[in-house]
Amino acid sequence: MLNPALFLSILLLTAQDSPLVRLLKGGRVPPERQGAVVDLIARRGTAADLAYLLQQVADPNGFEPSVRLRALDALADAARQRATYPDGDRSAVLRLAADPQLAPDLRARATRLAGLWSLPDALDPLARLAADPASPLSVRTAAIEALADLGPHARGPLEALDTDAQPRVIRMAAVAALARFDLTAAAHRAAALLSESIDDEDLTPLLAAFVQRQRGPETLASALAARPLAADPAKRALRALYALGRADASLVAALSAAAGLDAEPPPPSDAEIAALVAEVQSSGDPARGERVFRRADLNCLGCHAIAGAGNSLGPDLGPIGTTSPPDYLLRSLFLPDEAIKEQYHTLVVLTTDGQIFHGILVDRDDQRVVLKDATGTTRSIPTADIEEEKPGGSLMPKGLTQLMTRGELVDLVRFLSELGRPGPFALPPPSLVRRWQVFRDVPPDLQQGWPESVQVSLQLLNADPQRWAPAFALHSGDLPLQELTGLAGGPVLYLQTQFELAEPGQMLAQFDDPSGLRLWFGARVVELDASGAARFDAPKGTHRLILRVDTASRSRPTLRLTLQPDAGSSARVVPAGGL
Amino acid sequence: MPLRSLTAVASSLLALVVLAAPATAQPDEPRLELRKGDRIVLIGNTLAERMQYFGHFETLLQSRFPDFNLTVRNLGWSADELTLRPRSNGFQNHGHNLTEHKPSVVLAFLGFNESFAGSEGLARFQSDLARFVDETTSTAYDGEATPRLVLVSPIAHEDLGDPHLPDGSANNANLALYTQTMAEVARQKGVVFVDLFTPTRSLYAETHTPLTINGVHLNEAGDAAVARLIDEALFGPRPASVPADLDALRAAVLEKDRQFFFDYRAVNGCYIYGERKEPFGVVNFPAEFAKLRQMIANRDQRIWAIARGETVPPQIDDSNTGPFATVVSNVARPAPILAPDEALQSFTLPDGYVIELFASEQQFPDLRKPVQMTFDARGRLWVATMPSYPMYLPGTPPNDKILILEDSNGDGRADSCTTFADGLHLPTGLEFGKGGLFVGQQPNLMWLKDVDGDDRADLRELVLHGFDSADSHHAIHTFLYDPAGGLHFQEGVFHHTQVETPYGPQRVKNAGIFRFEPRTWRFEVWTSYPFANPWGHAIDRWGQNFIADASGGANYFGTAFSGQVDYPDKHSSMEQFFPMQWRPTCGCELVSSRAFPDDTQGDYLLNNNIGFQGILRYRVREADSGFRGQAVEPLLRSSDPCFRPVDLEFGPDGALYVVDWYNPLVGHMQHSLRDSNRDTRHGRIYRIRHKDKPLLQPARIAGASIPELLELLRSYEDRTRYRVRMALWEQPEADVLKALDTWIDSLDPADPDLWRLRLEGLWLHAAFDHVQPSLLRTLLRCPEPKARAAATRVLGAWRDRLPDTLDLLRTQINDEHPRVRLEAVRALSFFHGERAAQAQEIALELLQHPLDYYLEYTLNETNKTLERRLKNLDAVAR
């Protein structure tokens, strides 16, 4: 005999309307907070709760647009994380997916659900969406992933996408999807795609499809053995592999051989480390080492900042010279797995369907494990899907030392071991601007003349944030301009930097040299004097400085800016991130 | 005595075991047969564990068998259960598995922690125990013979007559059941069983002084009595005389146990056997532990000699223990050590601030490696020092100290340094309480008391056990009371901690913050959050918590993630309350001092020890249910790379005191733990003040009457009220509660501080474990939202002692102020069983009001916890 309270709690768990759905139906939760209820349903709701969400999503008079998107995400999360699906007929999502009147983000989500739920009769509609050049790209890639969810009988439509008629991004997505059920066939197609890669193309999703799968690296490696890449495509692939934080022996061997690199030398002995340490101290050049650190193929800045300038996936290295002697730094480069700071410990997770994920543990509970991988992507893996997990090594790839000469390695370690110590590599003052952003593909009108305020406002200040690429100054604060002209597509660069004031007042921006520069505070032009100084009043809050740099008419190859309250100014800067 | 097989001995004893149930029964003949050279291993829970600190049982044993050369190893471990014995990574490689100790006799102390599962857990206990007995009696740990096994029951729960402790009736009902089950299994399996439950119950009735410290853990007298019970139960009446000098023998046993403790419970396991043993630990530790194990063997020899009645030299000859390995420093360019006056020149501060040296190793050579401080009621600065850091070196007894620094002439410099306690090992934290001082002594919490008033600790008692020590600087630190009398301390990742309490075991893995009520012995995991290592906790005047995580430099609004989760769950990642600037950090404090500029009041101060090396400062503002911080000009920066500020606290004079660990090396991972450049001799304490603001006349706390102390709760400074509360908690309960009622009645309704003062009154009731429903109800609905929020937390703590807690929480969750709603949704995470469903319904009412980040976070956390409990309930019901 159950007592009444216990009976009530069981009733609540099994009743048709859970407390959450009752809340939504009750009308006491305004639209702006319905999203929170929807999120709770995503995490904990029953199949009946999910059916209510689907019903609302399918109904044009149902949820408001933002709640509708969140409900679609909730349905996807429940399917992925908990294998929980709405009760009843779910085919409404196919109708939403194909409706050209609807917004692409809504259609893409609906498309994806058709795959996650393995809807019967979804194959043909999904194949049409994937192949249709008129569909938005996001809908097409969602359709490709959904096709792969349907399993081997989606092989035909996926293979049909890997033709010259399709853009490379669609072809790579289709091949990556194919890898989910036919590694060998996909590997041969991937090898062909990799052989035609071009600079600046993102190959990581294609490689991830193999390295994040059991036996994937070996299978791709043998396809590459059958069809060796030329040196440049091999290097591009190797770089993408390292960017994924992976150094699978078979793939590294195949790609290194093709790129003309030594694949896997043995780790150095203690005596070799000692000899390197001696060389670091006698002949290491920190300035040369800094240039090694910034090299694109090593991608150090992709994970590590130096006193705030760089990315934050790995530890900031600003004061590392004060804590870490050269032998420790060398060992960390050769053996990244040996010593890992607390918050950078990783997990390798193998899922029941043969996927392998490696990343820093962000979060875990009874339902899922959340990992952040070497590309900074966060992935949530349902506990129910985890076949096996074990502690992983560092996300820093082994083999980086292969990309350096002995002299470069010695210089790099000398640079690192000087960081934070008294001298030229002591922690830089906060007034020195070292975090910049550069505007990609400067349009011709902005290249040619001095833009008007309205142009600055429309084309730069209100641009898609994706158009701004990060750019980091050297430790000294010097920003090497030539490194950026490729991104800008010409000799004229547009740079921006942000700052925040806690108290308003007059600010002083001091450039090393005013030649070739024009400065805007927001959309307002600020004049530079002959010494390169500019003064302007700024209110409290977050602000942007925009800078036009004509590298052709500049008298030096770098640029340096210090930004601080002018003498006697009441302005107070909010200190930005340090380490 | 003829050597018979174990089974034969055991089965011949069956009748005895069954019949010899009465408390005073002693078998006529030995029940456990010992043989020359036996290796006796104790396993199980804290009942066994505490025996190593008293030594009575082994003293009786060795004296009774003087020619047997018995080797005794105590592997007891707090809160170990039959099927749950969590250890830090790699512990199994440390040489303390049964296959390495090769016992011929195993004494298993079980059943206490298991008994909290009650009658529902009994069937599982029975089958687990049967499996354990089968496995233990069929495994030849020494490779030759299977061991003789003895099952030892839990002791009974002693009623100490303290209204703030359980009287034991509930526990004893369960303990009786579990004891009975153990007897039953022992009978079925034919192994020896010692019933301690029945005889200790009689002992408690017969003895006038307490035999336990808290009802469930024996004190020294209790250990002596129980040692005798075990000894006589196993071997019959004591012989008329023994050859040994028992005092000398016990001293030798304790010395052996201490060295064995340093081996078995070695701190820094990560670097010895765990994931960080490469590349440095593998160089020095093998030789260190070989030496230590030889030292232990030498002490076994000494025990045997004394047991035989021989006299032994006063000093132990350890010349046979071998050399240490040579450790070559990898530091080519260590930063120079500056003298204190030079170091003073390294600081920069904003205009108007002054930094002064309060104390240094130059004046007080004992001030070596100071790490944490606190101020007593007389305004004296107490500081814990750790020259033995990073850990004990075999053969060199650690001599870490608690020092009392006193500035008797008020000139801002300490004039005297008194050693309150020495011979400690890594005192990672300290705070006053129960008329003494609590000190972190990993893996234990120690309580020290000066009985005769000479500023020397005369009493040492280990009060809590089971804090992990896999990384010695991750072990319990950052001691801080909340205003309701809960002592918080914190630990970092890698650790698997499990603590026995009179209310049942508490566990956490991979970091958390604890809350311990010395008055009631309630001990809880206050937050189970995946910190790296949280050295920093500040509480504002309304009881809101701010937590600093050292390693990554993160800072959190603590209320939001302090709801309950069930082991081994942890809270999800939560955003920081301001963007991190510099890592790593150590210690945080809120500015609350009239000796500091007005515009800094409420600022959050944060020590940084690498890179920036100074004190960062953040303006804190209210933001909906939580707070936001914004970086402002730092308070202090040093150009001396050895400056390592690790603790900071406003003193009684309103100046900020800063403890400087002063060390060229700090990394555990980057250098050998034995690197010769690790400093062990220096340490400084500084004082920061503002030249335009006069220092305060310290409040007179020591010697003040209760009414005077209550009046001091009006003080502006948070730290003054903090010390006043500690002083009030030391006063007699009845006197305080009586004076408190008068004081609260006397408060002027027009006083702008009325609600804060009444809240102080409520907190005082809570600290005395005294439920005061009417004051609580008044504060829950008072006009001051911060007081309503704080009262909601007290309501949560009293949830099982009010008839209508959930109804009250329903009102709070619909409060107009978001922080009150946040406290309510937090409090709802504490409901179990049948009340979880109702708590969940109430929690979801939060969605009828505007949400913000923290409300949404805490609702998710509470909902997750309740949902899991309901699912379990559902599964059980099915």
PDB file of N, CA and C in Angstrom, chain B residues 785-835:
ATOM      1  N   PRO B 785      14.762  42.839   1.396  1.00  0.00           N
ATOM      2  CA  PRO B 785      14.911  41.601   0.629  1.00  0.00           C
ATOM      3  C   PRO B 785      16.173  40.813   0.968  1.00  0.00           C
ATOM      4  N   LYS B 786      17.253  41.510   1.329  1.00  0.00           N
ATOM      5  CA  LYS B 786      18.490  40.776   1.641  1.00  0.00           C
ATOM      6  C   LYS B 786      18.304  39.956   2.911  1.00  0.00           C
ATOM      7  N   ALA B 787      17.534  40.482   3.847  1.00  0.00           N
ATOM      8  CA  ALA B 787      17.256  39.722   5.068  1.00  0.00           C
ATOM      9  C   ALA B 787      16.311  38.560   4.751  1.00  0.00           C
ATOM     10  N   ARG B 788      15.345  38.800   3.856  1.00  0.00           N
ATOM     11  CA  ARG B 788      14.445  37.700   3.478  1.00  0.00           C
ATOM     12  C   ARG B 788      15.246  36.569   2.822  1.00  0.00           C
ATOM     13  N   ALA B 789      16.227  36.961   1.981  1.00  0.00           N
ATOM     14  CA  ALA B 789      17.044  35.944   1.314  1.00  0.00           C
ATOM     15  C   ALA B 789      17.832  35.138   2.343  1.00  0.00           C
ATOM     16  N   ALA B 790      18.476  35.847   3.275  1.00  0.00           N
ATOM     17  CA  ALA B 790      19.284  35.147   4.285  1.00  0.00           C
ATOM     18  C   ALA B 790      18.402  34.262   5.160  1.00  0.00           C
ATOM     19  N   ALA B 791      17.207  34.765   5.502  1.00  0.00           N
ATOM     20  CA  ALA B 791      16.300  33.970   6.337  1.00  0.00           C
ATOM     21  C   ALA B 791      15.847  32.717   5.583  1.00  0.00           C
ATOM     22  N   THR B 792      15.720  32.835   4.263  1.00  0.00           N
ATOM     23  CA  THR B 792      15.311  31.672   3.473  1.00  0.00           C
ATOM     24  C   THR B 792      16.351  30.563   3.584  1.00  0.00           C
ATOM     25  N   ARG B 793      17.623  30.955   3.657  1.00  0.00           N
ATOM     26  CA  ARG B 793      18.647  29.921   3.810  1.00  0.00           C
ATOM     27  C   ARG B 793      18.522  29.248   5.181  1.00  0.00           C
ATOM     28  N   VAL B 794      18.254  30.030   6.213  1.00  0.00           N
ATOM     29  CA  VAL B 794      18.061  29.438   7.551  1.00  0.00           C
ATOM     30  C   VAL B 794      16.838  28.506   7.524  1.00  0.00           C
ATOM     31  N   LEU B 795      15.792  28.945   6.846  1.00  0.00           N
ATOM     32  CA  LEU B 795      14.598  28.089   6.728  1.00  0.00           C
ATOM     33  C   LEU B 795      14.975  26.737   6.123  1.00  0.00           C
ATOM     34  N   GLY B 796      15.802  26.780   5.084  1.00  0.00           N
ATOM     35  CA  GLY B 796      16.243  25.526   4.459  1.00  0.00           C
ATOM     36  C   GLY B 796      16.979  24.638   5.452  1.00  0.00           C
ATOM     37  N   ALA B 797      17.819  25.270   6.277  1.00  0.00           N
ATOM     38  CA  ALA B 797      18.584  24.480   7.248  1.00  0.00           C
ATOM     39  C   ALA B 797      17.677  23.859   8.310  1.00  0.00           C
ATOM     40  N   TRP B 798      16.553  24.511   8.603  1.00  0.00           N
ATOM     41  CA  TRP B 798      15.629  24.007   9.632  1.00  0.00           C
ATOM     42  C   TRP B 798      14.487  23.203   9.015  1.00  0.00           C
ATOM     43  N   ARG B 799      14.674  22.770   7.772  1.00  0.00           N
ATOM     44  CA  ARG B 799      13.556  22.196   7.007  1.00  0.00           C
ATOM     45  C   ARG B 799      12.871  21.034   7.695  1.00  0.00           C
ATOM     46  N   ASP B 800      13.631  20.251   8.471  1.00  0.00           N
ATOM     47  CA  ASP B 800      13.016  19.075   9.084  1.00  0.00           C
ATOM     48  C   ASP B 800      12.441  19.378  10.464  1.00  0.00           C
ATOM     49  N   ARG B 801      12.544  20.621  10.868  1.00  0.00           N
ATOM     50  CA  ARG B 801      12.131  20.916  12.245  1.00  0.00           C
ATOM     51  C   ARG B 801      10.996  21.936  12.310  1.00  0.00           C
ATOM     52  N   LEU B 802      10.416  22.245  11.145  1.00  0.00           N
ATOM     53  CA  LEU B 802       9.243  23.124  11.108  1.00  0.00           C
ATOM     54  C   LEU B 802       8.119  22.355  10.430  1.00  0.00           C
ATOM     55  N   PRO B 803       6.889  22.598  10.842  1.00  0.00           N
ATOM     56  CA  PRO B 803       5.795  21.808  10.281  1.00  0.00           C
ATOM     57  C   PRO B 803       5.465  22.193   8.843  1.00  0.00           C
ATOM     58  N   ASP B 804       5.758  23.432   8.461  1.00  0.00           N
ATOM     59  CA  ASP B 804       5.245  23.929   7.177  1.00  0.00           C
ATOM     60  C   ASP B 804       6.353  24.491   6.298  1.00  0.00           C
ATOM     61  N   THR B 805       7.515  23.859   6.333  1.00  0.00           N
ATOM     62  CA  THR B 805       8.656  24.391   5.574  1.00  0.00           C
ATOM     63  C   THR B 805       8.310  24.605   4.108  1.00  0.00           C
ATOM     64  N   LEU B 806       7.680  23.612   3.489  1.00  0.00           N
ATOM     65  CA  LEU B 806       7.430  23.724   2.050  1.00  0.00           C
ATOM     66  C   LEU B 806       6.434  24.844   1.744  1.00  0.00           C
ATOM     67  N   ASP B 807       5.456  25.039   2.612  1.00  0.00           N
ATOM     68  CA  ASP B 807       4.531  26.154   2.386  1.00  0.00           C
ATOM     69  C   ASP B 807       5.269  27.484   2.457  1.00  0.00           C
ATOM     70  N   LEU B 808       6.173  27.572   3.436  1.00  0.00           N
ATOM     71  CA  LEU B 808       6.952  28.810   3.564  1.00  0.00           C
ATOM     72  C   LEU B 808       7.823  29.014   2.332  1.00  0.00           C
ATOM     73  N   LEU B 809       8.394  27.937   1.826  1.00  0.00           N
ATOM     74  CA  LEU B 809       9.238  28.072   0.638  1.00  0.00           C
ATOM     75  C   LEU B 809       8.410  28.451  -0.584  1.00  0.00           C
ATOM     76  N   ARG B 810       7.173  28.025  -0.625  1.00  0.00           N
ATOM     77  CA  ARG B 810       6.315  28.405  -1.749  1.00  0.00           C
ATOM     78  C   ARG B 810       6.106  29.935  -1.750  1.00  0.00           C
ATOM     79  N   THR B 811       5.969  30.477  -0.551  1.00  0.00           N
ATOM     80  CA  THR B 811       5.859  31.938  -0.473  1.00  0.00           C
ATOM     81  C   THR B 811       7.163  32.589  -0.935  1.00  0.00           C
ATOM     82  N   GLN B 812       8.302  32.043  -0.479  1.00  0.00           N
ATOM     83  CA  GLN B 812       9.588  32.668  -0.810  1.00  0.00           C
ATOM     84  C   GLN B 812       9.868  32.585  -2.316  1.00  0.00           C
ATOM     85  N   ILE B 813       9.437  31.503  -2.955  1.00  0.00           N
ATOM     86  CA  ILE B 813       9.766  31.367  -4.370  1.00  0.00           C
ATOM     87  C   ILE B 813       8.915  32.294  -5.223  1.00  0.00           C
ATOM     88  N   ASN B 814       7.876  32.830  -4.633  1.00  0.00           N
ATOM     89  CA  ASN B 814       7.078  33.829  -5.346  1.00  0.00           C
ATOM     90  C   ASN B 814       7.363  35.240  -4.834  1.00  0.00           C
ATOM     91  N   ASP B 815       8.502  35.396  -4.151  1.00  0.00           N
ATOM     92  CA  ASP B 815       8.886  36.706  -3.610  1.00  0.00           C
ATOM     93  C   ASP B 815       9.175  37.667  -4.757  1.00  0.00           C
ATOM     94  N   GLU B 816       9.003  38.958  -4.472  1.00  0.00           N
ATOM     95  CA  GLU B 816       9.244  39.938  -5.540  1.00  0.00           C
ATOM     96  C   GLU B 816      10.725  40.119  -5.829  1.00  0.00           C
ATOM     97  N   HIS B 817      11.598  39.731  -4.892  1.00  0.00           N
ATOM     98  CA  HIS B 817      13.031  39.949  -5.123  1.00  0.00           C
ATOM     99  C   HIS B 817      13.700  38.666  -5.634  1.00  0.00           C
ATOM    100  N   PRO B 818      14.489  38.798  -6.730  1.00  0.00           N
ATOM    101  CA  PRO B 818      15.062  37.587  -7.320  1.00  0.00           C
ATOM    102  C   PRO B 818      16.012  36.820  -6.394  1.00  0.00           C
ATOM    103  N   ARG B 819      16.700  37.511  -5.487  1.00  0.00           N
ATOM    104  CA  ARG B 819      17.636  36.758  -4.645  1.00  0.00           C
ATOM    105  C   ARG B 819      16.891  35.881  -3.651  1.00  0.00           C
ATOM    106  N   VAL B 820      15.729  36.356  -3.194  1.00  0.00           N
ATOM    107  CA  VAL B 820      14.916  35.535  -2.297  1.00  0.00           C
ATOM    108  C   VAL B 820      14.449  34.287  -3.065  1.00  0.00           C
ATOM    109  N   ARG B 821      14.067  34.510  -4.307  1.00  0.00           N
ATOM    110  CA  ARG B 821      13.633  33.355  -5.116  1.00  0.00           C
ATOM    111  C   ARG B 821      14.797  32.388  -5.332  1.00  0.00           C
ATOM    112  N   LEU B 822      15.999  32.969  -5.521  1.00  0.00           N
ATOM    113  CA  LEU B 822      17.173  32.109  -5.724  1.00  0.00           C
ATOM    114  C   LEU B 822      17.438  31.256  -4.480  1.00  0.00           C
ATOM    115  N   GLU B 823      17.388  31.880  -3.312  1.00  0.00           N
ATOM    116  CA  GLU B 823      17.604  31.119  -2.075  1.00  0.00           C
ATOM    117  C   GLU B 823      16.526  30.048  -1.913  1.00  0.00           C
ATOM    118  N   ALA B 824      15.320  30.363  -2.328  1.00  0.00           N
ATOM    119  CA  ALA B 824      14.243  29.385  -2.176  1.00  0.00           C
ATOM    120  C   ALA B 824      14.467  28.195  -3.102  1.00  0.00           C
ATOM    121  N   VAL B 825      14.839  28.463  -4.344  1.00  0.00           N
ATOM    122  CA  VAL B 825      15.011  27.344  -5.269  1.00  0.00           C
ATOM    123  C   VAL B 825      16.232  26.513  -4.864  1.00  0.00           C
ATOM    124  N   ARG B 826      17.238  27.178  -4.305  1.00  0.00           N
ATOM    125  CA  ARG B 826      18.381  26.452  -3.746  1.00  0.00           C
ATOM    126  C   ARG B 826      17.918  25.530  -2.607  1.00  0.00           C
ATOM    127  N   ALA B 827      17.125  26.105  -1.684  1.00  0.00           N
ATOM    128  CA  ALA B 827      16.691  25.344  -0.505  1.00  0.00           C
ATOM    129  C   ALA B 827      15.860  24.127  -0.904  1.00  0.00           C
ATOM    130  N   LEU B 828      15.158  24.228  -2.008  1.00  0.00           N
ATOM    131  CA  LEU B 828      14.292  23.115  -2.412  1.00  0.00           C
ATOM    132  C   LEU B 828      15.080  21.889  -2.860  1.00  0.00           C
ATOM    133  N   SER B 829      16.374  22.066  -3.125  1.00  0.00           N
ATOM    134  CA  SER B 829      17.177  20.909  -3.540  1.00  0.00           C
ATOM    135  C   SER B 829      17.432  19.945  -2.386  1.00  0.00           C
ATOM    136  N   PHE B 830      17.105  20.362  -1.152  1.00  0.00           N
ATOM    137  CA  PHE B 830      17.444  19.536   0.012  1.00  0.00           C
ATOM    138  C   PHE B 830      16.342  18.532   0.383  1.00  0.00           C
ATOM    139  N   PHE B 831      15.286  18.481  -0.393  1.00  0.00           N
ATOM    140  CA  PHE B 831      14.162  17.622  -0.006  1.00  0.00           C
ATOM    141  C   PHE B 831      14.269  16.255  -0.645  1.00  0.00           C
ATOM    142  N   HIS B 832      14.073  15.252   0.182  1.00  0.00           N
ATOM    143  CA  HIS B 832      14.238  13.867  -0.253  1.00  0.00           C
ATOM    144  C   HIS B 832      12.906  13.148  -0.160  1.00  0.00           C
ATOM    145  N   GLY B 833      12.927  11.946  -0.671  1.00  0.00           N
ATOM    146  CA  GLY B 833      11.806  11.046  -0.469  1.00  0.00           C
ATOM    147  C   GLY B 833      10.523  11.635  -0.989  1.00  0.00           C
ATOM    148  N   GLU B 834       9.509  11.489  -0.188  1.00  0.00           N
ATOM    149  CA  GLU B 834       8.187  11.876  -0.660  1.00  0.00           C
ATOM    150  C   GLU B 834       8.057  13.383  -0.860  1.00  0.00           C
ATOM    151  N   ARG B 835       8.851  14.149  -0.100  1.00  0.00           N
ATOM    152  CA  ARG B 835       8.715  15.599  -0.217  1.00  0.00           C
ATOM    153  C   ARG B 835       9.376  16.144  -1.487  1.00  0.00           C
TER     154      ARG B 835
END
